[in-house]
């Protein structure tokens, strides 16, 4: 079975630009979460979607937005890019959002975003 | 106080030894705990999940959970050089929608 897929793999943008990152969850999974990981730190939670509804939002500015589509794939958008947005952006999918074993999150390969 | 804390390391062990990785958490509302392994430049890979007090074994890996002490650990037996990676501890907070809160990770180096 295919795991979580993300595109693109790498991305280079300049300050002020906008970027869209894409994620497809594991087949049958209805929840997608987005995380930002900067070098030397653990991933930081950005958004969680379940059944196409936003179920959680982390401490990120309004420049960050996301959505989930009817096929459960998801997009993360970041506007007005700053140098500090350079990071590995991770998408994780789970079957559900609560409950033992069903809330286990599996990560995709990530998108490496570099802002110049 | 951080919600999930790990020693950043690096932790260095000889090949064949037991590596012990520790994690503490501050929110008693946490109900699910996870250990992920992350190789440099790669994404986190799930090793173990644990939900109940006690030990859970999977091959060379044993996760231990003590909710009273708010403590989670991961033991790696017969450590191999291929186990050299950063190990991330994560807690799922049901009262916050099930999002994962990660520690900063512990870097493990297994020397041949």
PDB file of C-alpha atoms in Angstrom:
ATOM      1  CA  UNK A   1       0.000   0.000   0.000  1.00  0.00           C
ATOM      2  CA  UNK A   2       1.190   3.496  -0.771  1.00  0.00           C
ATOM      3  CA  UNK A   3       2.193   5.590   2.197  1.00  0.00           C
ATOM      4  CA  UNK A   4       1.689   9.303   2.664  1.00  0.00           C
ATOM      5  CA  UNK A   5       2.851  11.240  -0.372  1.00  0.00           C
ATOM      6  CA  UNK A   6       3.889  14.883  -0.527  1.00  0.00           C
ATOM      7  CA  UNK A   7       4.801  17.242  -3.334  1.00  0.00           C
ATOM      8  CA  UNK A   8       7.017  18.891  -4.205  1.00  0.00           C
ATOM      9  CA  UNK A   9      10.076  17.372  -2.552  1.00  0.00           C
ATOM     10  CA  UNK A  10      12.070  20.567  -2.566  1.00  0.00           C
ATOM     11  CA  UNK A  11      11.102  24.166  -3.149  1.00  0.00           C
ATOM     12  CA  UNK A  12      13.042  27.398  -3.293  1.00  0.00           C
ATOM     13  CA  UNK A  13      11.169  30.691  -2.958  1.00  0.00           C
ATOM     14  CA  UNK A  14      12.048  34.311  -2.258  1.00  0.00           C
ATOM     15  CA  UNK A  15      10.730  36.462   0.559  1.00  0.00           C
ATOM     16  CA  UNK A  16       7.209  37.734   0.007  1.00  0.00           C
ATOM     17  CA  UNK A  17       6.196  34.932  -2.340  1.00  0.00           C
ATOM     18  CA  UNK A  18       3.450  32.398  -1.736  1.00  0.00           C
ATOM     19  CA  UNK A  19       3.764  28.614  -1.689  1.00  0.00           C
ATOM     20  CA  UNK A  20       1.363  25.659  -1.825  1.00  0.00           C
ATOM     21  CA  UNK A  21       2.353  22.249  -0.502  1.00  0.00           C
ATOM     22  CA  UNK A  22       0.347  19.114  -1.230  1.00  0.00           C
ATOM     23  CA  UNK A  23      -0.289  15.881   0.631  1.00  0.00           C
ATOM     24  CA  UNK A  24      -2.137  12.655  -0.060  1.00  0.00           C
ATOM     25  CA  UNK A  25      -2.896  10.476   2.966  1.00  0.00           C
ATOM     26  CA  UNK A  26      -2.716   6.716   3.269  1.00  0.00           C
ATOM     27  CA  UNK A  27      -5.715   5.102   1.602  1.00  0.00           C
ATOM     28  CA  UNK A  28      -8.576   4.905   4.075  1.00  0.00           C
ATOM     29  CA  UNK A  29      -7.186   7.589   6.371  1.00  0.00           C
ATOM     30  CA  UNK A  30      -9.443  10.564   6.922  1.00  0.00           C
ATOM     31  CA  UNK A  31      -7.188  12.828   8.992  1.00  0.00           C
ATOM     32  CA  UNK A  32      -4.284  14.918   7.771  1.00  0.00           C
ATOM     33  CA  UNK A  33      -2.009  16.979   9.981  1.00  0.00           C
ATOM     34  CA  UNK A  34       0.706  19.435   9.017  1.00  0.00           C
ATOM     35  CA  UNK A  35       3.908  20.060  10.946  1.00  0.00           C
ATOM     36  CA  UNK A  36       6.864  22.389  10.540  1.00  0.00           C
ATOM     37  CA  UNK A  37      10.313  21.145  11.509  1.00  0.00           C
ATOM     38  CA  UNK A  38      13.280  23.471  11.688  1.00  0.00           C
ATOM     39  CA  UNK A  39      16.785  22.116  12.007  1.00  0.00           C
ATOM     40  CA  UNK A  40      17.573  20.701  15.430  1.00  0.00           C
ATOM     41  CA  UNK A  41      14.014  20.761  16.743  1.00  0.00           C
ATOM     42  CA  UNK A  42      11.076  18.420  16.879  1.00  0.00           C
ATOM     43  CA  UNK A  43       8.152  18.971  14.508  1.00  0.00           C
ATOM     44  CA  UNK A  44       5.740  21.772  15.462  1.00  0.00           C
ATOM     45  CA  UNK A  45       2.007  21.313  14.884  1.00  0.00           C
ATOM     46  CA  UNK A  46       0.418  23.643  12.332  1.00  0.00           C
ATOM     47  CA  UNK A  47      -3.011  22.238  11.386  1.00  0.00           C
ATOM     48  CA  UNK A  48      -5.136  19.137  11.685  1.00  0.00           C
ATOM     49  CA  UNK A  49      -8.048  18.247   9.418  1.00  0.00           C
ATOM     50  CA  UNK A  50     -10.496  15.412   9.877  1.00  0.00           C
ATOM     51  CA  UNK A  51     -13.373  14.672   7.539  1.00  0.00           C
ATOM     52  CA  UNK A  52     -12.607  17.917   5.686  1.00  0.00           C
ATOM     53  CA  UNK A  53     -13.024  20.080   8.771  1.00  0.00           C
ATOM     54  CA  UNK A  54     -10.289  21.913  10.658  1.00  0.00           C
ATOM     55  CA  UNK A  55      -9.944  20.234  14.045  1.00  0.00           C
ATOM     56  CA  UNK A  56      -6.863  21.963  15.376  1.00  0.00           C
ATOM     57  CA  UNK A  57      -4.579  24.897  14.719  1.00  0.00           C
ATOM     58  CA  UNK A  58      -1.147  25.542  16.184  1.00  0.00           C
ATOM     59  CA  UNK A  59       0.511  28.818  17.076  1.00  0.00           C
ATOM     60  CA  UNK A  60       1.262  29.963  13.563  1.00  0.00           C
ATOM     61  CA  UNK A  61       0.370  33.307  11.962  1.00  0.00           C
ATOM     62  CA  UNK A  62      -2.583  33.771   9.638  1.00  0.00           C
ATOM     63  CA  UNK A  63      -0.175  33.617   6.708  1.00  0.00           C
ATOM     64  CA  UNK A  64      -0.521  29.859   7.103  1.00  0.00           C
ATOM     65  CA  UNK A  65      -3.722  28.252   5.860  1.00  0.00           C
ATOM     66  CA  UNK A  66      -4.802  24.795   4.818  1.00  0.00           C
ATOM     67  CA  UNK A  67      -7.707  22.812   3.494  1.00  0.00           C
ATOM     68  CA  UNK A  68      -8.755  19.212   2.977  1.00  0.00           C
ATOM     69  CA  UNK A  69     -10.503  17.997  -0.137  1.00  0.00           C
ATOM     70  CA  UNK A  70     -13.311  15.427  -0.548  1.00  0.00           C
ATOM     71  CA  UNK A  71     -10.717  12.738  -1.385  1.00  0.00           C
ATOM     72  CA  UNK A  72      -8.966  13.607   1.940  1.00  0.00           C
ATOM     73  CA  UNK A  73      -5.887  15.063   0.272  1.00  0.00           C
ATOM     74  CA  UNK A  74      -4.745  18.377   1.654  1.00  0.00           C
ATOM     75  CA  UNK A  75      -2.944  21.575   0.781  1.00  0.00           C
ATOM     76  CA  UNK A  76      -0.935  23.879   3.013  1.00  0.00           C
ATOM     77  CA  UNK A  77      -0.578  27.465   1.838  1.00  0.00           C
ATOM     78  CA  UNK A  78       1.897  29.985   3.165  1.00  0.00           C
ATOM     79  CA  UNK A  79       1.660  33.610   2.064  1.00  0.00           C
ATOM     80  CA  UNK A  80       4.187  36.443   2.317  1.00  0.00           C
ATOM     81  CA  UNK A  81       7.091  34.088   2.947  1.00  0.00           C
ATOM     82  CA  UNK A  82       9.723  35.046   5.493  1.00  0.00           C
ATOM     83  CA  UNK A  83      13.242  33.728   5.839  1.00  0.00           C
ATOM     84  CA  UNK A  84      12.127  32.013   9.048  1.00  0.00           C
ATOM     85  CA  UNK A  85       9.638  29.891   7.124  1.00  0.00           C
ATOM     86  CA  UNK A  86      12.537  27.843   5.765  1.00  0.00           C
ATOM     87  CA  UNK A  87      11.952  24.360   7.168  1.00  0.00           C
ATOM     88  CA  UNK A  88      10.905  20.800   6.459  1.00  0.00           C
ATOM     89  CA  UNK A  89       7.119  20.677   6.149  1.00  0.00           C
ATOM     90  CA  UNK A  90       5.683  17.345   7.130  1.00  0.00           C
ATOM     91  CA  UNK A  91       2.290  15.894   6.443  1.00  0.00           C
ATOM     92  CA  UNK A  92       0.965  13.048   8.575  1.00  0.00           C
ATOM     93  CA  UNK A  93      -2.136  10.946   8.133  1.00  0.00           C
ATOM     94  CA  UNK A  94      -4.155   8.910  10.594  1.00  0.00           C
ATOM     95  CA  UNK A  95      -7.347   6.901  10.426  1.00  0.00           C
ATOM     96  CA  UNK A  96      -8.975   9.009  13.109  1.00  0.00           C
ATOM     97  CA  UNK A  97      -7.935  11.726  15.541  1.00  0.00           C
ATOM     98  CA  UNK A  98      -8.644  10.011  18.848  1.00  0.00           C
ATOM     99  CA  UNK A  99      -8.559   6.496  20.157  1.00  0.00           C
ATOM    100  CA  UNK A 100      -5.765   3.972  20.696  1.00  0.00           C
ATOM    101  CA  UNK A 101      -4.081   2.851  17.501  1.00  0.00           C
ATOM    102  CA  UNK A 102      -6.483   4.744  15.239  1.00  0.00           C
ATOM    103  CA  UNK A 103      -4.845   8.052  16.097  1.00  0.00           C
ATOM    104  CA  UNK A 104      -1.358   6.884  15.113  1.00  0.00           C
ATOM    105  CA  UNK A 105       0.110   9.378  12.680  1.00  0.00           C
ATOM    106  CA  UNK A 106       2.285   8.289   9.770  1.00  0.00           C
ATOM    107  CA  UNK A 107       4.501  10.860   8.125  1.00  0.00           C
ATOM    108  CA  UNK A 108       5.174  11.553   4.495  1.00  0.00           C
ATOM    109  CA  UNK A 109       8.664  12.294   3.131  1.00  0.00           C
ATOM    110  CA  UNK A 110       8.248  16.032   3.666  1.00  0.00           C
ATOM    111  CA  UNK A 111       8.754  19.124   1.546  1.00  0.00           C
ATOM    112  CA  UNK A 112      11.979  21.033   2.099  1.00  0.00           C
ATOM    113  CA  UNK A 113      11.200  24.753   1.705  1.00  0.00           C
ATOM    114  CA  UNK A 114      14.027  27.235   1.383  1.00  0.00           C
ATOM    115  CA  UNK A 115      13.207  30.946   1.458  1.00  0.00           C
ATOM    116  CA  UNK A 116      15.897  33.256   0.120  1.00  0.00           C
TER     117      UNK A 116
ATOM    118  CA  UNK B   1       8.119  24.073  31.137  1.00  0.00           C
ATOM    119  CA  UNK B   2       7.950  22.324  27.802  1.00  0.00           C
ATOM    120  CA  UNK B   3       5.079  19.903  27.329  1.00  0.00           C
ATOM    121  CA  UNK B   4       7.348  17.079  26.168  1.00  0.00           C
ATOM    122  CA  UNK B   5      11.018  17.008  27.147  1.00  0.00           C
ATOM    123  CA  UNK B   6      13.899  14.831  26.028  1.00  0.00           C
ATOM    124  CA  UNK B   7      17.641  14.967  26.589  1.00  0.00           C
ATOM    125  CA  UNK B   8      19.075  16.220  23.326  1.00  0.00           C
ATOM    126  CA  UNK B   9      22.191  14.066  23.649  1.00  0.00           C
ATOM    127  CA  UNK B  10      24.105  12.999  21.821  1.00  0.00           C
ATOM    128  CA  UNK B  11      23.880   9.575  23.406  1.00  0.00           C
ATOM    129  CA  UNK B  12      26.713   7.312  22.383  1.00  0.00           C
ATOM    130  CA  UNK B  13      26.649   3.537  22.943  1.00  0.00           C
ATOM    131  CA  UNK B  14      28.844   0.718  21.619  1.00  0.00           C
ATOM    132  CA  UNK B  15      27.464  -1.770  19.137  1.00  0.00           C
ATOM    133  CA  UNK B  16      25.548  -4.545  20.879  1.00  0.00           C
ATOM    134  CA  UNK B  17      24.757  -2.479  23.977  1.00  0.00           C
ATOM    135  CA  UNK B  18      21.365  -1.326  25.242  1.00  0.00           C
ATOM    136  CA  UNK B  19      20.426   2.257  24.422  1.00  0.00           C
ATOM    137  CA  UNK B  20      18.008   3.930  26.827  1.00  0.00           C
ATOM    138  CA  UNK B  21      16.076   6.995  25.689  1.00  0.00           C
ATOM    139  CA  UNK B  22      13.898   8.977  28.071  1.00  0.00           C
ATOM    140  CA  UNK B  23      11.031  11.405  27.779  1.00  0.00           C
ATOM    141  CA  UNK B  24       8.865  13.286  30.285  1.00  0.00           C
ATOM    142  CA  UNK B  25       5.600  15.090  29.685  1.00  0.00           C
ATOM    143  CA  UNK B  26       3.709  17.701  31.618  1.00  0.00           C
ATOM    144  CA  UNK B  27       0.049  17.227  30.663  1.00  0.00           C
ATOM    145  CA  UNK B  28      -1.819  14.449  32.420  1.00  0.00           C
ATOM    146  CA  UNK B  29      -4.413  14.723  29.625  1.00  0.00           C
ATOM    147  CA  UNK B  30      -2.009  12.921  27.292  1.00  0.00           C
ATOM    148  CA  UNK B  31      -3.259   9.459  26.435  1.00  0.00           C
ATOM    149  CA  UNK B  32      -1.170   8.221  23.510  1.00  0.00           C
ATOM    150  CA  UNK B  33       2.593   8.204  23.242  1.00  0.00           C
ATOM    151  CA  UNK B  34       4.821   7.546  20.281  1.00  0.00           C
ATOM    152  CA  UNK B  35       8.464   7.040  19.459  1.00  0.00           C
ATOM    153  CA  UNK B  36       9.674   8.058  16.015  1.00  0.00           C
ATOM    154  CA  UNK B  37      13.098   7.572  14.470  1.00  0.00           C
ATOM    155  CA  UNK B  38      14.416  10.240  12.135  1.00  0.00           C
ATOM    156  CA  UNK B  39      17.502   9.856  10.007  1.00  0.00           C
ATOM    157  CA  UNK B  40      19.282  13.030   8.962  1.00  0.00           C
ATOM    158  CA  UNK B  41      17.396  14.734   6.156  1.00  0.00           C
ATOM    159  CA  UNK B  42      14.492  12.284   6.296  1.00  0.00           C
ATOM    160  CA  UNK B  43      11.023  12.334   7.794  1.00  0.00           C
ATOM    161  CA  UNK B  44      10.048  10.703  11.112  1.00  0.00           C
ATOM    162  CA  UNK B  45       9.368   6.971  10.984  1.00  0.00           C
ATOM    163  CA  UNK B  46       7.105   5.362  13.593  1.00  0.00           C
ATOM    164  CA  UNK B  47       8.847   2.818  15.837  1.00  0.00           C
ATOM    165  CA  UNK B  48       6.425   2.245  18.690  1.00  0.00           C
ATOM    166  CA  UNK B  49       3.147   3.461  20.105  1.00  0.00           C
ATOM    167  CA  UNK B  50       2.066   2.912  23.711  1.00  0.00           C
ATOM    168  CA  UNK B  51      -1.190   3.727  25.427  1.00  0.00           C
ATOM    169  CA  UNK B  52      -1.229   1.803  28.730  1.00  0.00           C
ATOM    170  CA  UNK B  53       1.061   1.737  31.734  1.00  0.00           C
ATOM    171  CA  UNK B  54       3.766  -0.887  31.527  1.00  0.00           C
ATOM    172  CA  UNK B  55       6.022  -2.283  28.851  1.00  0.00           C
ATOM    173  CA  UNK B  56       5.432  -2.958  25.180  1.00  0.00           C
ATOM    174  CA  UNK B  57       7.964  -4.960  23.197  1.00  0.00           C
ATOM    175  CA  UNK B  58       8.506  -5.139  19.447  1.00  0.00           C
ATOM    176  CA  UNK B  59      11.626  -6.942  18.351  1.00  0.00           C
ATOM    177  CA  UNK B  60      14.679  -5.152  19.742  1.00  0.00           C
ATOM    178  CA  UNK B  61      12.565  -2.228  20.942  1.00  0.00           C
ATOM    179  CA  UNK B  62      10.742  -1.883  24.270  1.00  0.00           C
ATOM    180  CA  UNK B  63       8.641   1.131  25.176  1.00  0.00           C
ATOM    181  CA  UNK B  64       7.792   1.814  28.796  1.00  0.00           C
ATOM    182  CA  UNK B  65       5.051   4.106  30.067  1.00  0.00           C
ATOM    183  CA  UNK B  66       4.502   5.320  33.620  1.00  0.00           C
ATOM    184  CA  UNK B  67       1.576   7.732  33.707  1.00  0.00           C
ATOM    185  CA  UNK B  68       1.897   8.418  37.435  1.00  0.00           C
ATOM    186  CA  UNK B  69       5.455   9.665  36.911  1.00  0.00           C
ATOM    187  CA  UNK B  70       4.600  11.145  33.461  1.00  0.00           C
ATOM    188  CA  UNK B  71       7.517   9.267  31.968  1.00  0.00           C
ATOM    189  CA  UNK B  72       8.029   7.377  28.714  1.00  0.00           C
ATOM    190  CA  UNK B  73      11.150   5.520  27.691  1.00  0.00           C
ATOM    191  CA  UNK B  74      12.478   3.525  24.765  1.00  0.00           C
ATOM    192  CA  UNK B  75      15.030   0.740  25.134  1.00  0.00           C
ATOM    193  CA  UNK B  76      16.928  -0.526  22.123  1.00  0.00           C
ATOM    194  CA  UNK B  77      18.605  -3.878  22.701  1.00  0.00           C
ATOM    195  CA  UNK B  78      21.602  -5.116  20.704  1.00  0.00           C
ATOM    196  CA  UNK B  79      22.120  -1.631  19.265  1.00  0.00           C
ATOM    197  CA  UNK B  80      23.399  -1.521  15.688  1.00  0.00           C
ATOM    198  CA  UNK B  81      25.189   1.277  13.806  1.00  0.00           C
ATOM    199  CA  UNK B  82      22.057   1.506  11.637  1.00  0.00           C
ATOM    200  CA  UNK B  83      20.152   2.614  14.769  1.00  0.00           C
ATOM    201  CA  UNK B  84      22.159   5.861  14.761  1.00  0.00           C
ATOM    202  CA  UNK B  85      19.514   8.541  14.291  1.00  0.00           C
ATOM    203  CA  UNK B  86      17.474  11.109  16.199  1.00  0.00           C
ATOM    204  CA  UNK B  87      14.673   9.616  18.270  1.00  0.00           C
ATOM    205  CA  UNK B  88      11.583  11.743  18.763  1.00  0.00           C
ATOM    206  CA  UNK B  89       9.140  11.265  21.614  1.00  0.00           C
ATOM    207  CA  UNK B  90       5.597  12.512  20.968  1.00  0.00           C
ATOM    208  CA  UNK B  91       2.424  12.745  23.015  1.00  0.00           C
ATOM    209  CA  UNK B  92      -1.106  13.008  21.710  1.00  0.00           C
ATOM    210  CA  UNK B  93      -3.297  15.382  23.648  1.00  0.00           C
ATOM    211  CA  UNK B  94      -6.925  14.330  23.286  1.00  0.00           C
ATOM    212  CA  UNK B  95      -8.120  17.539  24.909  1.00  0.00           C
ATOM    213  CA  UNK B  96      -6.358  19.408  22.109  1.00  0.00           C
ATOM    214  CA  UNK B  97      -7.832  17.440  19.224  1.00  0.00           C
ATOM    215  CA  UNK B  98      -5.284  14.680  19.057  1.00  0.00           C
ATOM    216  CA  UNK B  99      -2.378  16.733  17.762  1.00  0.00           C
ATOM    217  CA  UNK B 100       1.125  15.470  18.449  1.00  0.00           C
ATOM    218  CA  UNK B 101       3.450  17.406  20.716  1.00  0.00           C
ATOM    219  CA  UNK B 102       7.078  16.455  20.136  1.00  0.00           C
ATOM    220  CA  UNK B 103      10.154  16.661  22.254  1.00  0.00           C
ATOM    221  CA  UNK B 104      13.268  18.101  20.668  1.00  0.00           C
ATOM    222  CA  UNK B 105      14.663  14.633  19.984  1.00  0.00           C
ATOM    223  CA  UNK B 106      17.625  12.645  21.287  1.00  0.00           C
ATOM    224  CA  UNK B 107      20.512  11.984  18.936  1.00  0.00           C
ATOM    225  CA  UNK B 108      21.775   8.406  19.259  1.00  0.00           C
ATOM    226  CA  UNK B 109      25.155   7.298  17.962  1.00  0.00           C
ATOM    227  CA  UNK B 110      26.015   3.578  17.934  1.00  0.00           C
ATOM    228  CA  UNK B 111      29.738   3.024  17.579  1.00  0.00           C
ATOM    229  CA  UNK B 112      30.998  -0.148  15.819  1.00  0.00           C
TER     230      UNK B 112
END
